[in-house]
XYZ file of C-alpha atoms in Angstrom:
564
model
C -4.447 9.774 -22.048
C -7.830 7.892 -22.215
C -8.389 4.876 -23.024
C -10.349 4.559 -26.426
C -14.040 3.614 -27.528
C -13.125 0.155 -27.791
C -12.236 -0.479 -24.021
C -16.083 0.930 -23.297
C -17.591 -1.949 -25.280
C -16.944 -3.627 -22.089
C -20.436 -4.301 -19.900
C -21.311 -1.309 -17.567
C -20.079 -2.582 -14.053
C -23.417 -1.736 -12.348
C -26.198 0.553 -12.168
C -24.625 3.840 -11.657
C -27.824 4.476 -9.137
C -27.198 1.073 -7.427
C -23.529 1.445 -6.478
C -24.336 5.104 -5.312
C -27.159 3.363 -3.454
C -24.953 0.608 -1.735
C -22.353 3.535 -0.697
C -25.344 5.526 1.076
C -26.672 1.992 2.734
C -23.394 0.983 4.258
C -23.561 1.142 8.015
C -21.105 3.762 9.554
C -19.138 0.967 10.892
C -18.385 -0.662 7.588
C -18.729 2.075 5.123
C -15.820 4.348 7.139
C -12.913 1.528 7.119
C -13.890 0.666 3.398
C -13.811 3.553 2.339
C -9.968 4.020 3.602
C -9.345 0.489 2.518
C -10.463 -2.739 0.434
C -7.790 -4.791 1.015
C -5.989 -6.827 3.709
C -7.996 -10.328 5.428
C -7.259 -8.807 9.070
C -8.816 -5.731 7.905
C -12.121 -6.936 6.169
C -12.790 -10.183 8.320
C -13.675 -8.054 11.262
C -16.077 -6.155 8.877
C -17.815 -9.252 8.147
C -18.896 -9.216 11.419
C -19.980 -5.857 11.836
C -21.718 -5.763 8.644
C -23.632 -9.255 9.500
C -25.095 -7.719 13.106
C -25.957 -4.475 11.570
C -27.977 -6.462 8.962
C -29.091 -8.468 12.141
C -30.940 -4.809 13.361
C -32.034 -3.205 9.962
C -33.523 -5.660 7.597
C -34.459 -2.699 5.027
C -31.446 -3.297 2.860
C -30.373 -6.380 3.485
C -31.598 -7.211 0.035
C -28.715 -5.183 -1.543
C -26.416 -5.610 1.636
C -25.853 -9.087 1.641
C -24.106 -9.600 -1.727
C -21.617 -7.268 0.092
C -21.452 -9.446 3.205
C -20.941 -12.846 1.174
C -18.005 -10.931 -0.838
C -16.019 -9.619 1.825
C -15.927 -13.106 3.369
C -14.691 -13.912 0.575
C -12.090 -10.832 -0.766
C -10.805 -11.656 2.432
C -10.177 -15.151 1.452
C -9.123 -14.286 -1.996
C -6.131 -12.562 -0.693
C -5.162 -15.718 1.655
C -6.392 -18.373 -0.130
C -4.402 -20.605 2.565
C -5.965 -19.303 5.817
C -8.443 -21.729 7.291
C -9.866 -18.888 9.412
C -11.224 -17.113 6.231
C -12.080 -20.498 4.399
C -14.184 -21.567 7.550
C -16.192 -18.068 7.531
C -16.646 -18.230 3.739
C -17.448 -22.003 4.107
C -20.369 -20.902 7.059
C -21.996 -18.172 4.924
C -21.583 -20.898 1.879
C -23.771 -23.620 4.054
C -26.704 -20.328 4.227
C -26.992 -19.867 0.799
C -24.946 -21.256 -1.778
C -22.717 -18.356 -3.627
C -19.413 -20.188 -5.080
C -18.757 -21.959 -8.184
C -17.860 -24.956 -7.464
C -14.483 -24.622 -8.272
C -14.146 -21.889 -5.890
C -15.846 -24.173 -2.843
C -13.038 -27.095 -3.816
C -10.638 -24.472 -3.167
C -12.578 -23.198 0.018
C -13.041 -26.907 1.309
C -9.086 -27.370 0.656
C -8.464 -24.153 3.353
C -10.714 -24.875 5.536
C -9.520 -28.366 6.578
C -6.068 -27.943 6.239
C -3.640 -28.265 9.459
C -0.272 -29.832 10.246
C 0.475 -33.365 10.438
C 3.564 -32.015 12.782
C 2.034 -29.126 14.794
C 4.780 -28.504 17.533
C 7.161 -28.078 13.871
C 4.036 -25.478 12.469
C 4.332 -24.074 16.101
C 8.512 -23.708 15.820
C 7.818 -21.923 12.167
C 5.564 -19.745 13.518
C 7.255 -18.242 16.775
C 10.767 -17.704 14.174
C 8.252 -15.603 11.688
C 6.654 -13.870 15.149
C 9.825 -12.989 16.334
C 11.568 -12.073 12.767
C 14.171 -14.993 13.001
C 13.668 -15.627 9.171
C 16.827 -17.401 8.859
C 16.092 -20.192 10.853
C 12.371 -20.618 8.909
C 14.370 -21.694 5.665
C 15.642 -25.383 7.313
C 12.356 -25.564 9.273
C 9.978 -25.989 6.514
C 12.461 -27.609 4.305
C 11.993 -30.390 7.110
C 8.129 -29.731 6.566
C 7.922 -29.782 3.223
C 10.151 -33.354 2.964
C 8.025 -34.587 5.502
C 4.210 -33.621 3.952
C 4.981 -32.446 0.107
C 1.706 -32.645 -0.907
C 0.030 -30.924 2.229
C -0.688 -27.762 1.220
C -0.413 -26.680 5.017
C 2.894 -25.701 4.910
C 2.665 -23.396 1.507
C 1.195 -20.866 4.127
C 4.190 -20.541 5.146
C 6.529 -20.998 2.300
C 4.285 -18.339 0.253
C 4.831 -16.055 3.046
C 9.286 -16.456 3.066
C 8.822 -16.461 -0.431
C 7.075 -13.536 -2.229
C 6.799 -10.627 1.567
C 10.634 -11.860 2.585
C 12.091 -12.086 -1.045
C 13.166 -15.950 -0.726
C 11.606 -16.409 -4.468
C 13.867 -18.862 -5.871
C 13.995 -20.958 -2.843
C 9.963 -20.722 -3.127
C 10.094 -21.473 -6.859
C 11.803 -24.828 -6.485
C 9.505 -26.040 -3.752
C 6.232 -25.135 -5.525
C 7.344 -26.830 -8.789
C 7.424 -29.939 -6.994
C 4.654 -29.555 -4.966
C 1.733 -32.621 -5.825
C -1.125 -29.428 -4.951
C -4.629 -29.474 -6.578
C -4.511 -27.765 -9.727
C -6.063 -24.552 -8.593
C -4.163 -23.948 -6.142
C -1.023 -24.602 -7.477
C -2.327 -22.240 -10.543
C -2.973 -19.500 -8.363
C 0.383 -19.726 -6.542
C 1.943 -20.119 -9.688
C 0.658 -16.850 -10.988
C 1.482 -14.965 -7.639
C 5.167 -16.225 -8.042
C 5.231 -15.101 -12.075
C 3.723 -11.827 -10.982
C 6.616 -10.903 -8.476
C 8.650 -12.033 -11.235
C 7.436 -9.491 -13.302
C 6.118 -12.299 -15.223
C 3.137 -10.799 -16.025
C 1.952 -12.476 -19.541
C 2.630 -16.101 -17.924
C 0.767 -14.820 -14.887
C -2.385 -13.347 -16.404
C -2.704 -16.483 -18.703
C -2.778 -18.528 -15.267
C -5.110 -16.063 -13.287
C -7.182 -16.511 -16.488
C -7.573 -19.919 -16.841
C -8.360 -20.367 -12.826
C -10.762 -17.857 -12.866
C -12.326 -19.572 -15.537
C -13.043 -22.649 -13.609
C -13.755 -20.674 -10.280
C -15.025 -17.065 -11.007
C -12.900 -15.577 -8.231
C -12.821 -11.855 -8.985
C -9.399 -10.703 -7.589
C -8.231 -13.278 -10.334
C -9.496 -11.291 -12.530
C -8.378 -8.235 -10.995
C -4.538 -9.311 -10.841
C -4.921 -10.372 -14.752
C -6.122 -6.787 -15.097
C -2.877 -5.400 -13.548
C -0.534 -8.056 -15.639
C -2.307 -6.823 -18.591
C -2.060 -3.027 -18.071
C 1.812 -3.947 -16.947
C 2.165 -4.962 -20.362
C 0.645 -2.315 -22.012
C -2.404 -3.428 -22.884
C -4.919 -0.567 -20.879
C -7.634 -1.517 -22.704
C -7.349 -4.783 -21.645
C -6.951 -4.015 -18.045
C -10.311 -1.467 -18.174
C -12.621 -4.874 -19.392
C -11.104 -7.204 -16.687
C -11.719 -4.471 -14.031
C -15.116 -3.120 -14.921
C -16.278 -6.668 -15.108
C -14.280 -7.322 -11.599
C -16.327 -3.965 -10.242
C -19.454 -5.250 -11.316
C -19.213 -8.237 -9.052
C -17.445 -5.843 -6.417
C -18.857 -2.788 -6.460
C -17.771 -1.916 -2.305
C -14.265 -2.455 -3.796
C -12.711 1.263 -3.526
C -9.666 0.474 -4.164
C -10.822 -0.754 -7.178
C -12.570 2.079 -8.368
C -9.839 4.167 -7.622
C -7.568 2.475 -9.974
C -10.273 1.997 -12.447
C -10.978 5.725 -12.555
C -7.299 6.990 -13.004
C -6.304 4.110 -15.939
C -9.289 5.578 -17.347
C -8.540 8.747 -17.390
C -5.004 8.452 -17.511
C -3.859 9.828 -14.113
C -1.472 6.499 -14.091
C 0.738 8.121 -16.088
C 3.505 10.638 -16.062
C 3.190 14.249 -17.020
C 4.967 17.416 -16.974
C 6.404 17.746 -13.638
C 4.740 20.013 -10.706
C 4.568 23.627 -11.821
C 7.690 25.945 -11.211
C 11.269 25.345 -10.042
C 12.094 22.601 -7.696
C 14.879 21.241 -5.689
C 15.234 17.899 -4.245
C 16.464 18.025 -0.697
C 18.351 14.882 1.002
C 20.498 14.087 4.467
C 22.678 11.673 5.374
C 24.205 9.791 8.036
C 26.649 7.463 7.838
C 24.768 5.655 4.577
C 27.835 6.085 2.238
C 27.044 2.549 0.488
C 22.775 3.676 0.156
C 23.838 7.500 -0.133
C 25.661 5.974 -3.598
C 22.729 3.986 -4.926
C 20.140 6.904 -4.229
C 22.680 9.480 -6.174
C 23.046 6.747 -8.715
C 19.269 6.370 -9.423
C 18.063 10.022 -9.076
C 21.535 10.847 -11.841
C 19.262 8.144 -13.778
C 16.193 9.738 -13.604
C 14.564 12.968 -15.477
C 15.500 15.738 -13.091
C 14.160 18.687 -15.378
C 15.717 21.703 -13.997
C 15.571 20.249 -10.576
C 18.241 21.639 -8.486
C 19.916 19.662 -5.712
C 20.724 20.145 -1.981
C 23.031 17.281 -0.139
C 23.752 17.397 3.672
C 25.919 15.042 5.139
C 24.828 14.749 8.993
C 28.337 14.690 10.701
C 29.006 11.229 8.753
C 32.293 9.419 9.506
C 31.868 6.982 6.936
C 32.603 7.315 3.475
C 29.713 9.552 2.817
C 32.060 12.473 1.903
C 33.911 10.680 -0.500
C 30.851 9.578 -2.153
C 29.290 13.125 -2.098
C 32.199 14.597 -3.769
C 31.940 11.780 -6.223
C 28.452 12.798 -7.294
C 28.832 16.088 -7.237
C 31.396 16.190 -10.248
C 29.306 14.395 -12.022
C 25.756 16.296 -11.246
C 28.264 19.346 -11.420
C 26.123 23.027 -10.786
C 22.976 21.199 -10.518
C 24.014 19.776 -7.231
C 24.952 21.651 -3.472
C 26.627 19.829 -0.452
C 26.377 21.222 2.806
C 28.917 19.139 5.486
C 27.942 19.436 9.122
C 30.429 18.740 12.127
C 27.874 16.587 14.288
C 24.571 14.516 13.484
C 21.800 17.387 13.996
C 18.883 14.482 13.798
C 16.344 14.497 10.557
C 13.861 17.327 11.760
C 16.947 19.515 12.300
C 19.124 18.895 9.191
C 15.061 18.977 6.967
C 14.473 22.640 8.680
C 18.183 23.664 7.798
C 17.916 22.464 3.872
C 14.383 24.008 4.217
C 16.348 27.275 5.025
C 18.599 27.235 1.912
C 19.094 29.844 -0.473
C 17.999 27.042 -3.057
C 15.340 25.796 -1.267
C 13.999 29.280 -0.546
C 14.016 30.249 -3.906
C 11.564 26.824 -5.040
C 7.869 26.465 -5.992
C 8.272 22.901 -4.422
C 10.846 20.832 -2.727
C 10.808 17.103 -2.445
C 12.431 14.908 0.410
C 14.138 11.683 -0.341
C 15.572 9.234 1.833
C 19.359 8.620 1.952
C 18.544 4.930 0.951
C 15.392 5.372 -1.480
C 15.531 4.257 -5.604
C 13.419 6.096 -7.705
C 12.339 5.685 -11.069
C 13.108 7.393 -13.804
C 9.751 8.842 -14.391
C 9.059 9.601 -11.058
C 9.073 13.528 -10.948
C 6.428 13.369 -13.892
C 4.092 10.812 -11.731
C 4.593 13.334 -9.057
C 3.512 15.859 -11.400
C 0.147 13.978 -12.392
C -0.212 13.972 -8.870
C 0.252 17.852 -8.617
C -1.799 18.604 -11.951
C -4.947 16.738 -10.987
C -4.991 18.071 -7.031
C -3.741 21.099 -7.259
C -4.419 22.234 -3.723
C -2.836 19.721 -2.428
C 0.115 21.002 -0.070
C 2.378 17.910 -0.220
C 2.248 15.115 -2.305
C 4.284 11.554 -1.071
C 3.996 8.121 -2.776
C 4.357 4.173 -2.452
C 6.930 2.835 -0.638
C 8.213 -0.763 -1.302
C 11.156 -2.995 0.355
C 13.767 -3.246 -1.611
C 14.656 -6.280 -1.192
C 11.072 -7.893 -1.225
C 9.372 -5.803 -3.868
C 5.569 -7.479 -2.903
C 5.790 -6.211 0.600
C 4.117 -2.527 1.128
C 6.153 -0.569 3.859
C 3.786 2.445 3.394
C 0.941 3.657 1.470
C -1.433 6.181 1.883
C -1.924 6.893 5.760
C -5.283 7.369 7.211
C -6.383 7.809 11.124
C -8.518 4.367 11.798
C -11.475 5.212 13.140
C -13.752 3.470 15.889
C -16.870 3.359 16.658
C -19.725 3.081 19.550
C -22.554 0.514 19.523
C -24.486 3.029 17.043
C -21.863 3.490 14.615
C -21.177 7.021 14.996
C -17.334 7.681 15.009
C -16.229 8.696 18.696
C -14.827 11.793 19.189
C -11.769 9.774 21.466
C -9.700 8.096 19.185
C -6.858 6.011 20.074
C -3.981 7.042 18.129
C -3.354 4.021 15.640
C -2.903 4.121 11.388
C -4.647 2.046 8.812
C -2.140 -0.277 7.942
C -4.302 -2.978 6.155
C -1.163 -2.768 3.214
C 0.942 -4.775 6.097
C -1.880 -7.371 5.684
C -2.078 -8.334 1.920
C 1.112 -8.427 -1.043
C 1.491 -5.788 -3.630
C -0.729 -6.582 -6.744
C -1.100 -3.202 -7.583
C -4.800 -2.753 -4.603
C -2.433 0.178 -3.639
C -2.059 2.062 -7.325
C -4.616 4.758 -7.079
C -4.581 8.756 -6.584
C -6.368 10.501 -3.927
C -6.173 12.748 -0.871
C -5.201 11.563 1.980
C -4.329 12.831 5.931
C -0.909 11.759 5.380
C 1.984 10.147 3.350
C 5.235 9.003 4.271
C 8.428 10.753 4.414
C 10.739 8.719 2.595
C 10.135 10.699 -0.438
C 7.308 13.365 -0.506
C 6.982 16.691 -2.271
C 6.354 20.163 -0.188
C 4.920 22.762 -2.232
C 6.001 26.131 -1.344
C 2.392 27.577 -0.234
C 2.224 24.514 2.258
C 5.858 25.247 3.619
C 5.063 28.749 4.561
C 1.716 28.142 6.264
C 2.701 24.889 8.251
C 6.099 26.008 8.662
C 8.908 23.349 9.746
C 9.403 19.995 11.025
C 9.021 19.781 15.312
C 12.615 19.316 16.525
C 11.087 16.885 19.405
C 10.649 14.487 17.074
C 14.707 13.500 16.986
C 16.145 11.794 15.617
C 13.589 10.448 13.542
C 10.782 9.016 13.726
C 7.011 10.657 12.893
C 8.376 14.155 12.741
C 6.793 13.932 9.193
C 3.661 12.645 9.895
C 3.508 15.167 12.900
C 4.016 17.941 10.121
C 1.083 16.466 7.945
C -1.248 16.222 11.244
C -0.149 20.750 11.826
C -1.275 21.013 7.736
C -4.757 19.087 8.361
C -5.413 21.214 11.266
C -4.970 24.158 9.381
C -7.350 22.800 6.375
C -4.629 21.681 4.413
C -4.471 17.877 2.506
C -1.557 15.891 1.426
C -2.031 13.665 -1.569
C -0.948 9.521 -2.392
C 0.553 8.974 -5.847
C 0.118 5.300 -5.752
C 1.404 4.959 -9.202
C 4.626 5.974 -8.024
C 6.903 3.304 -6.484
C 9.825 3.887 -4.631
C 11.892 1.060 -3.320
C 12.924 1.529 -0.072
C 16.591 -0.498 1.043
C 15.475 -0.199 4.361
C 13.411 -2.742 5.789
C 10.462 -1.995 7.790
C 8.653 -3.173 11.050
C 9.889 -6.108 12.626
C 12.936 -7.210 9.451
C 13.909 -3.455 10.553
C 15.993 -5.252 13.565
C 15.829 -2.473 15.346
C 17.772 -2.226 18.906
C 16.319 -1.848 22.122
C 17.454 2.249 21.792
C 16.118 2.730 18.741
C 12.802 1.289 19.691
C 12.904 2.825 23.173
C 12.869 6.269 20.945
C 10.006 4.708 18.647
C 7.826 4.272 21.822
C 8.784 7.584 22.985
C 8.305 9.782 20.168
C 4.771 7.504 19.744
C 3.443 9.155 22.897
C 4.979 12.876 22.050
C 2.456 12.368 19.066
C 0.051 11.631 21.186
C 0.157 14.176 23.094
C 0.846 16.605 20.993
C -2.808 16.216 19.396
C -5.774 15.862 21.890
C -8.307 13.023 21.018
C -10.866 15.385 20.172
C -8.876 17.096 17.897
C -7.920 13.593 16.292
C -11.302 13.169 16.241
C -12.254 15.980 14.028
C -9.097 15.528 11.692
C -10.494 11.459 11.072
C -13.933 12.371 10.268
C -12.709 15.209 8.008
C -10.869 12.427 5.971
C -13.240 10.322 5.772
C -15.813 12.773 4.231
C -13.070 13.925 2.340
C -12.523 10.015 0.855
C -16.640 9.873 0.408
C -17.015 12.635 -1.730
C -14.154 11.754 -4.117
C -15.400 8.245 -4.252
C -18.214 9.612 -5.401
C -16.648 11.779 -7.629
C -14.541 9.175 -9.228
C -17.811 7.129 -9.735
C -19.289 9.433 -11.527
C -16.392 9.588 -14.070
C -16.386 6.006 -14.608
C -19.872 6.188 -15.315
C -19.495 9.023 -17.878
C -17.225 5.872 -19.868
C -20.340 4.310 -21.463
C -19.958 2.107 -23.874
């Protein structure tokens, strides 16, 4: 579906010529880690940087370079509107030539200056978030918040328990009483309303502040309440004005592009039979939620294959449960020991069912879908389809606004030149860790890899990367290993951002992971490593990243056949 004549009436974000233009002026160092990602502070402050001493050497297009610089400063701000490290750097290039509304430079001037009036309690709150204590944050900054409640200071904090760790009605009943400035309290307002799914109270909010400060990720998160509600045509005008003042935004015109043309949606799901594969381990209580959601969702005459791993729970019970009720559409297979997850994915890949499929898909023992998710991962499969397997967007459960995985990309480095090296250190993008989940992440588009938790195998790909690398026990990376053997051999996997799957598994450090468990992290980290020499890593980074340029470029050209 495309949106109608009546969304084009909005203004043309830009030249066509000039955005094509800034793309091609970019220096190397900049232009490869935007083009992977737009989002995150950690990730684009360090850009700022880079961008300002390559403008430093070549003056030629600093003309149409340093709108760019100015806005990254501030994107990066936008997206911590609380960090006085981003506020001071916005604040510097502010004092050089004067770019903010002034409601925006109140708000700036607010960051910028704030601090503690306790700092050994800031100092406490800090080391419990550091070292993923979150229970003893709560009592902390209640003491904070008693003691300062109108220093904004401490909402750093309290924005962080409440929206990435899920503490949202605690959060709610401190902001309400919080004597903020206006805008600010607006714009955390509207963040709250958003994770509450909110959306028309929060793009009324994220309206009105824009209004007085012209921020344009305000306008961009009113954009996403607005096509949450239904109204796409709505969402198109708020973003192609957004991309007019943002035109290095890619994640932006990724999202733009697809609502567009319709690639958010669902369609028929990916071409021939399928069968959804899943193991478990001693995850009776998740193993019943997953069953429960997928026996929700549209299945089409997707087949199912069940191992249990050598559980001693109550996975049995549970899988006999299910199966009654899935009845001929669904297979158990019971194994006397734990095999590990590359063994028992090769041994359902090895299935008479499984055999027989034009695709398979993997899904975690404790992932939800939705009910429309085999028809998202259809769209996916329908607009790439050479694209061998196909994952998604993975969110915490628990804490819907925090990203545990997105699309993965190598992240690249570079000498004094700008040239990528050909020695990369092994390390992922993972700017999605950095920023909450307003929707930056909702795009289609190849990618080097995608997550395991639930991703789709197409037959073609199974055959000529074959299975999943039993060293990689019990499991961790054996996927992303797989995806690394497909790239080498030409092959691409593809993100379907618009599909979210909520994970009941925390990630990084809420994961709580014991010393054995992250013992075997570290281990299988260096089996990676090893596995694939740096040249070679080398090689499969820069073939992603030309891969990203030219279907930028594509995607650019099909917003700019949307004239009004």
């Amino acid at each position: 579906m495309e949106i109608n004549s009546s969304a084009k009436a909005a203004k043309k974000p830009n030249k066509d010529r000039t955005i094509s233009r800034l793309w091609s002026v970019l220096p190397p160092a900049v232009r490869w880690p935007l083009l992977l990602s737009g989002s995150g502070d950690a990730w684009l402050l360090p850009l700022v940087n880079a961008l300002a001493e390559a403008m430093g050497k070549e003056s030629g297009a600093a003309q149409l370079l340093r709108p760019v610089l100015y806005d990254l400063a501030l994107h990066a701000w936008e997206l911590n509107p609380l960090s006085a490290q981003a506020a001071s750097i916005v604040f510097m290039l502010q004092e050089q030539q004067p770019f903010l509304s002034k409601g925006a430079l109140t708000l700036c001037k607010i960051a910028k200056f704030l601090k503690p009036g306790n700092p050994p309690l800031a100092k406490r709150i800090q080391n419990c978030f550091l070292e993923g204590d979150n229970d003893a944050v709560k009592p902390l900054l209640n003491k904070a918040l008693s003691g300062e409640p109108a220093n904004p200071f401490w909402f750093y904090f309290a924005s962080y328990l409440g929206l990435r760790l899920g503490e949202q009605d605690w959060y709610e009943a401190r902001l309400q009483k919080a004597p903020l400035p206006r805008d600010l309290h607006q714009m955390l307002l509207a963040d709250l309303l958003f994770a509450r799914e909110s959306f028309a109270e929060a793009a009324a909010l994220y309206a009105e502040v824009y209004s007085r400060t012209a921020l344009p990720e305000l306008l961009v998160r009113q954009g996403e309440c607005e096509k949450r509600l239904g109204g796409r045509e709505a969402a198109a005008i708020c973003w192609q004005k957004a991309l007019a003042q943002r035109p290095w935004q890619v994640n932006l015109i990724l999202r733009l592009s697809d609502l567009l043309a319709g690639r958010d949606l669902p369609r028929a799901q990916p071409p021939g039979r399928g069968q959804i594969l899943l193991y478990s381990w001693n995850h009776g209580q998740d193993l019943n939620l997953t069953l429960q959601e997928l026996y929700a969702s549209d299945l089409g005459d997707a087949g199912l294959t069940l191992l249990d791993n050598g559980s001693t729970d109550n996975t049995a019970e549970v899988a006999c449960a299910w199966q009654e009720r899935f009845g001929s559409r669904m297979r158990r297979i019971t194994l006397p020991v734990n095999v590990g997850a590359p063994a028992a994915r090769n041994w359902l890949l090895r299935t008479e069912e499984a055999l027989a499929a034009s695709w398979v898909v993997f899904l975690d023992d404790d992932a939800l879908v939705p009910c429309n998710w085999l028809g998202l991962l259809g769209s996916a499969a329908h607009t790439l389809p050479e694209a061998s397997i196909i994952g998604c967007r993975i969110v915490d459960q628990a804490a819907p606004m925090a990203m545990q995985s997105v699309d993965l990309h190598l992240e690249p480095e570079f000498d004094p030149d700008g040239a990528p090296l050909g020695e990369l250190p092994f390390s992922l993008v993972e700017s999605h860790q950095m920023c909450l989940d307003y929707g930056q992440f909702n795009y289609l588009r190849p990618t080097l890899s995608v997550t395991g938790c639930c991703h789709l195998l197409t037959r073609k790909g199974i055959d000529s990367t074959g299975p999943f690398d039993l060293r990689f026990s019990p499991s961790q990376f054996d996927d992303l290993e797989r995806d690394l053997r497909a790239a080498t051999g030409g092959a691409y996997c593809v993100y379907q951002g618009h599909l979210a799957v909520r994970h009941l598994k925390r990630s990084g450090k809420a994961a709580n992971l014991s010393a054995w468990q992250l013992a075997n992290v570290t281990g299988n980290i260096k089996k990676l490593m090893l596995s694939y020499p740096p040249e070679q890593l080398g090689r499969l980074c820069r073939d992603d990243l030309d891969r990203q340029h030219g279907f930028l470029l594509q995607r650019l050209e099909e917003i700019a056949q949307h004239k009004p």
